[in-house]
Coordinates of C-alpha atoms (C1' of nucleotides) in Angstrom, one line a residue:
Chain A
X1 CA -0.3 -0.1 0.1
X2 CA 0.8 3.3 -0.5
X3 CA 1.4 6.0 1.8
X4 CA -1.3 8.4 0.5
X5 CA -3.5 5.7 0.3
X6 CA -2.6 4.5 4.2
X7 CA -3.3 8.1 4.5
X8 CA -6.2 8.5 3.5
X9 CA -7.5 5.3 5.2
X10 CA -6.1 5.8 8.6
X11 CA -7.6 9.4 8.7
X12 CA -10.9 7.8 7.5
X13 CA -11.2 6.0 10.6
X14 CA -10.2 8.8 12.7
X15 CA -12.9 9.7 13.8
X16 CA -15.1 8.5 16.3
X17 CA -18.4 8.7 14.4
X18 CA -17.0 6.8 11.6
X19 CA -14.7 4.4 13.7
X20 CA -17.8 3.5 15.5
X21 CA -19.3 3.1 11.8
X22 CA -16.9 0.4 10.6
X23 CA -16.6 -0.9 13.7
X24 CA -20.6 -1.7 13.6
X25 CA -19.9 -2.9 10.1
X26 CA -17.2 -5.3 10.9
X27 CA -19.3 -6.9 13.5
X28 CA -21.8 -7.3 10.7
X29 CA -19.8 -8.9 8.0
X30 CA -20.2 -9.7 4.6
X31 CA -24.3 -9.2 5.1
X32 CA -23.6 -5.5 5.9
X33 CA -26.6 -2.9 6.8
X34 CA -28.4 -0.3 5.2
X35 CA -27.5 3.4 5.9
X36 CA -30.7 4.0 7.8
X37 CA -29.9 1.6 9.6
X38 CA -26.6 2.6 10.5
X39 CA -27.9 6.7 11.2
X40 CA -30.0 4.5 13.5
X41 CA -28.0 2.7 15.4
X42 CA -25.6 5.8 15.6
X43 CA -27.9 8.0 17.0
X44 CA -27.1 10.4 14.2
X45 CA -28.9 12.3 11.3
X46 CA -29.0 10.2 7.6
X47 CA -27.5 12.7 6.0
X48 CA -24.6 13.4 8.6
X49 CA -24.2 8.9 8.4
X50 CA -24.5 9.5 4.6
X51 CA -21.4 12.0 4.4
X52 CA -19.5 9.7 7.0
X53 CA -20.3 6.4 4.9
X54 CA -19.0 8.1 2.0
X55 CA -15.9 9.1 3.3
X56 CA -15.2 5.3 4.1
X57 CA -16.5 4.8 0.7
X58 CA -14.3 7.2 -1.1
X59 CA -10.8 5.7 0.8
X60 CA -12.1 2.1 0.1
X61 CA -13.0 0.6 3.1
X62 CA -16.4 0.1 2.7
X63 CA -18.5 -0.7 -0.5
X64 CA -22.1 0.1 -1.6
X65 CA -24.6 -1.6 -2.9
X66 CA -28.1 -0.7 -3.8
X67 CA -30.8 -3.2 -2.9
X68 CA -34.3 -1.7 -3.4
X69 CA -34.8 1.4 -1.7
X70 CA -31.9 0.8 0.8
X71 CA -28.5 1.4 0.4
X72 CA -26.3 -1.7 2.0
X73 CA -22.9 -0.7 3.6
X74 CA -20.1 -3.3 4.2
X75 CA -16.7 -3.6 5.2
X76 CA -13.7 -4.4 2.2
X77 CA -12.1 -6.4 4.7
X78 CA -9.1 -7.0 1.9
X79 CA -8.7 -3.3 2.3
X80 CA -9.0 -3.0 6.0
X81 CA -6.5 -6.0 6.3
X82 CA -4.0 -3.8 4.1
X83 CA -4.0 -1.3 6.3
X84 CA -3.6 -3.2 9.1
X85 CA -0.7 -5.0 7.4
X86 CA 0.7 -1.9 6.2
X87 CA 0.9 -0.4 10.0
X88 CA 2.6 -3.6 11.5
X89 CA 5.3 -3.4 8.7
X90 CA 5.9 0.4 9.1
X91 CA 5.1 1.0 12.3
X92 CA 6.3 -1.8 15.1
X93 CA 9.0 -3.1 12.9
X94 CA 11.7 -2.5 15.8
X95 CA 14.6 -4.6 14.4
X96 CA 14.4 -3.1 11.2
X97 CA 16.8 -1.8 9.2
X98 CA 19.5 1.3 10.8
X99 CA 19.0 4.9 9.7
X100 CA 21.9 5.2 8.1
X101 CA 24.5 8.3 7.3
X102 CA 23.6 10.6 10.4
X103 CA 25.7 13.2 9.5
X104 CA 25.1 13.3 5.5
X105 CA 22.3 16.0 6.4
X106 CA 23.1 18.0 9.3
X107 CA 26.8 18.4 8.7
X108 CA 27.6 18.8 12.5
X109 CA 31.6 19.9 13.2
X110 CA 32.7 15.9 14.9
Chain B
X1 CA -7.3 0.5 24.3
X2 CA -10.2 3.4 24.4
X3 CA -12.0 4.2 21.3
X4 CA -11.2 7.9 21.8
X5 CA -7.3 7.0 22.1
X6 CA -7.4 5.0 19.0
X7 CA -9.0 8.3 17.1
X8 CA -6.2 10.1 18.6
X9 CA -3.7 7.8 17.4
X10 CA -5.0 7.2 13.9
X11 CA -5.6 10.7 13.3
X12 CA -2.0 11.2 14.2
X13 CA -0.9 9.7 11.3
X14 CA -2.9 10.4 8.8
X15 CA -1.0 13.0 7.8
X16 CA 2.0 12.2 5.1
X17 CA 4.5 14.3 6.9
X18 CA 4.0 12.6 10.3
X19 CA 3.3 9.0 9.2
X20 CA 6.8 9.8 7.1
X21 CA 8.1 10.8 10.5
X22 CA 7.0 8.1 12.1
X23 CA 8.2 5.3 10.1
X24 CA 11.2 7.3 9.9
X25 CA 11.8 7.0 13.6
X26 CA 10.1 3.5 13.5
X27 CA 13.1 2.6 11.4
X28 CA 15.7 4.4 13.5
X29 CA 14.6 2.2 16.6
X30 CA 15.4 2.7 20.0
X31 CA 18.1 5.1 19.4
X32 CA 16.1 8.0 18.3
X33 CA 16.9 11.3 16.4
X34 CA 17.0 14.8 17.1
X35 CA 14.4 17.1 16.3
X36 CA 16.5 19.1 14.1
X37 CA 17.7 15.9 12.1
X38 CA 14.1 14.7 11.6
X39 CA 13.3 18.0 10.3
X40 CA 16.1 18.3 8.0
X41 CA 15.7 14.8 6.5
X42 CA 12.3 15.2 6.0
X43 CA 12.9 18.8 4.3
X44 CA 10.3 20.5 6.2
X45 CA 11.3 23.8 8.6
X46 CA 11.9 22.9 12.2
X47 CA 8.9 25.0 13.7
X48 CA 6.9 22.4 11.6
X49 CA 8.7 19.3 12.4
X50 CA 8.5 20.4 16.2
X51 CA 4.4 21.0 15.5
X52 CA 3.8 17.5 13.8
X53 CA 6.3 15.8 16.9
X54 CA 4.6 17.4 19.4
X55 CA 1.0 16.0 18.2
X56 CA 2.9 12.5 17.7
X57 CA 4.2 12.9 21.4
X58 CA 0.6 14.4 22.7
X59 CA -1.2 11.1 21.4
X60 CA 2.0 8.6 23.3
X61 CA 2.8 7.1 19.9
X62 CA 6.6 8.6 20.7
X63 CA 8.5 10.1 23.4
X64 CA 11.2 13.1 23.6
X65 CA 13.6 13.5 26.4
X66 CA 16.4 16.7 26.0
X67 CA 19.9 15.4 25.3
X68 CA 22.0 18.5 25.6
X69 CA 20.7 21.1 23.0
X70 CA 19.1 18.8 21.5
X71 CA 15.5 16.6 21.6
X72 CA 15.7 13.2 21.0
X73 CA 12.4 11.9 19.4
X74 CA 11.8 7.9 19.7
X75 CA 8.9 5.8 19.1
X76 CA 7.0 4.0 21.8
X77 CA 6.7 0.6 20.3
X78 CA 4.0 -0.3 22.8
X79 CA 1.8 2.4 22.1
X80 CA 2.3 1.6 18.6
X81 CA 1.7 -2.1 18.9
X82 CA -1.1 -1.4 20.6
X83 CA -2.7 0.9 18.2
X84 CA -2.1 -2.2 15.8
X85 CA -3.7 -4.5 18.0
X86 CA -6.9 -2.3 18.7
X87 CA -7.2 -2.6 14.4
X88 CA -6.7 -6.0 14.4
X89 CA -9.4 -6.8 16.7
X90 CA -11.6 -4.4 16.0
X91 CA -11.5 -4.1 12.2
X92 CA -10.8 -7.4 10.6
X93 CA -12.9 -10.2 12.8
X94 CA -14.8 -10.9 10.0
X95 CA -16.0 -13.7 11.9
X96 CA -17.1 -12.1 15.3
X97 CA -20.4 -12.2 16.7
X98 CA -23.3 -10.9 15.0
X99 CA -24.9 -7.9 15.4
X100 CA -28.1 -8.6 16.9
X101 CA -31.7 -7.4 17.0
X102 CA -32.1 -5.6 13.1
X103 CA -35.6 -4.5 14.0
X104 CA -35.7 -3.2 17.2
X105 CA -34.4 0.0 15.9
X106 CA -36.3 0.8 13.0
X107 CA -38.8 -0.6 13.2
X108 CA -40.4 -1.3 9.4
X109 CA -43.5 -3.0 9.1
X110 CA -42.4 -6.9 8.2
Chain C
dT1 C1' -49.1 8.4 -11.9
dC2 C1' -49.2 9.6 -7.3
dC3 C1' -47.3 9.0 -3.0
dA4 C1' -44.1 7.5 0.6
dT5 C1' -39.4 5.5 2.0
dG6 C1' -34.7 5.8 1.6
dT7 C1' -30.9 7.8 0.6
dT8 C1' -27.8 11.5 -1.4
dT9 C1' -26.6 16.2 -2.1
dC10 C1' -26.5 21.2 -1.4
dT11 C1' -26.2 25.1 1.3
dA12 C1' -24.3 27.8 5.0
dT13 C1' -22.0 28.3 9.0
dT14 C1' -18.5 26.6 12.8
dA15 C1' -14.4 24.7 14.1
dT16 C1' -10.1 22.4 13.3
dT17 C1' -5.9 22.0 11.2
dC18 C1' -1.8 23.3 8.9
dT19 C1' 1.5 26.2 7.4
dA20 C1' 5.1 30.3 7.7
dG21 C1' 7.8 33.4 10.0
dA22 C1' 9.3 35.8 14.0
dA23 C1' 10.4 35.4 18.4
dA24 C1' 11.3 33.3 23.1
dC25 C1' 13.3 29.3 25.4
dG26 C1' 17.1 26.5 26.9
dT27 C1' 21.8 24.5 26.4
dT28 C1' 26.4 24.7 25.7
dT29 C1' 31.2 27.0 24.6
dA30 C1' 34.1 30.6 24.5
Chain D
dT1 C1' 28.2 36.2 30.5
dA2 C1' 27.7 36.7 25.6
dA3 C1' 27.5 34.4 21.7
dA4 C1' 25.7 30.0 19.0
dC5 C1' 23.0 26.4 18.4
dG6 C1' 18.7 23.7 18.5
dT7 C1' 14.4 24.0 19.3
dT8 C1' 9.8 25.3 20.6
dT9 C1' 6.1 28.8 21.1
dC10 C1' 3.8 32.4 19.4
dT11 C1' 1.0 35.0 15.7
dA12 C1' -1.5 35.2 11.5
dG13 C1' -3.6 33.6 7.7
dA14 C1' -5.4 29.6 4.2
dA15 C1' -7.0 25.4 3.8
dT16 C1' -10.2 21.4 5.2
dA17 C1' -13.3 18.9 8.0
dA18 C1' -17.8 18.5 10.1
dT19 C1' -22.8 19.5 11.5
dA20 C1' -27.5 20.9 10.8
dG21 C1' -31.3 21.6 7.8
dA22 C1' -33.3 21.6 3.4
dA23 C1' -33.9 20.3 -0.6
dA24 C1' -33.3 16.8 -4.6
dC25 C1' -32.9 12.2 -6.0
dA26 C1' -34.2 7.2 -6.8
dT27 C1' -37.2 3.1 -5.9
dG28 C1' -40.9 0.5 -5.5
dG29 C1' -45.8 0.2 -3.9
dA30 C1' -51.0 1.6 -4.9

DNA sequence: TCCATGTTTCTATTATTCTAGAAACGTTTA
DNA sequence: TAAACGTTTCTAGAATAATAGAAACATGGA
């Protein structure tokens, strides 16, 4: 995953309402939930839910499909796992290669 | 980890400069790097680096300690791992318990 | 076709975040 | 103590994100 994509997805989850929505959808699994029910469960207005769901969809963490009058949102688990893997690899690998030539950038007089 | 904390840490990483700084520090490991060298490596001004480092420190992802004139920043690996674990548990557990009583919230006429 | 339902888009407002540059602060060395 | 260095804080401005409510859009059923 590229850093831009990671930043966008992290940003999408970096909001309490959106993270809660996302967790709800994860628990729900592949079935997904209609937008209106998500709004009701979260206690937010349908426009607000739509706004946040659109952001989650924009960055690829959830997908939407219409079913009659409803729009069913569900998690894209591959994308979600991809983000977790990115963090694991880039943010917790303590024993990775050292950052090399310290003095090549800030030249300090010995 | 509580959701508030997760949101704050996700938000701290949801910025290209900060995520790059964080990755640099992860690669550097426990030794850490002084603020000025971080700024030089990232190609940003010292005040801007300080601003982003302060945010990373505020949410607990990095720690700072003074060493002479320099301030050395290094990753808090426990906190970082905690965030990754939070995501793994809450965002990828496809087979978790189902979201239960669908009709108790939005009552639809059968 | 008309109406009800579910959802999204639009508009306006407020709040937050980011950046740049100047100034201030703390530490070391002369 | 004065000067230099490394870093942070402050100030102001610009950009971005979030919320509410009204309006518009899409679908299904009478």
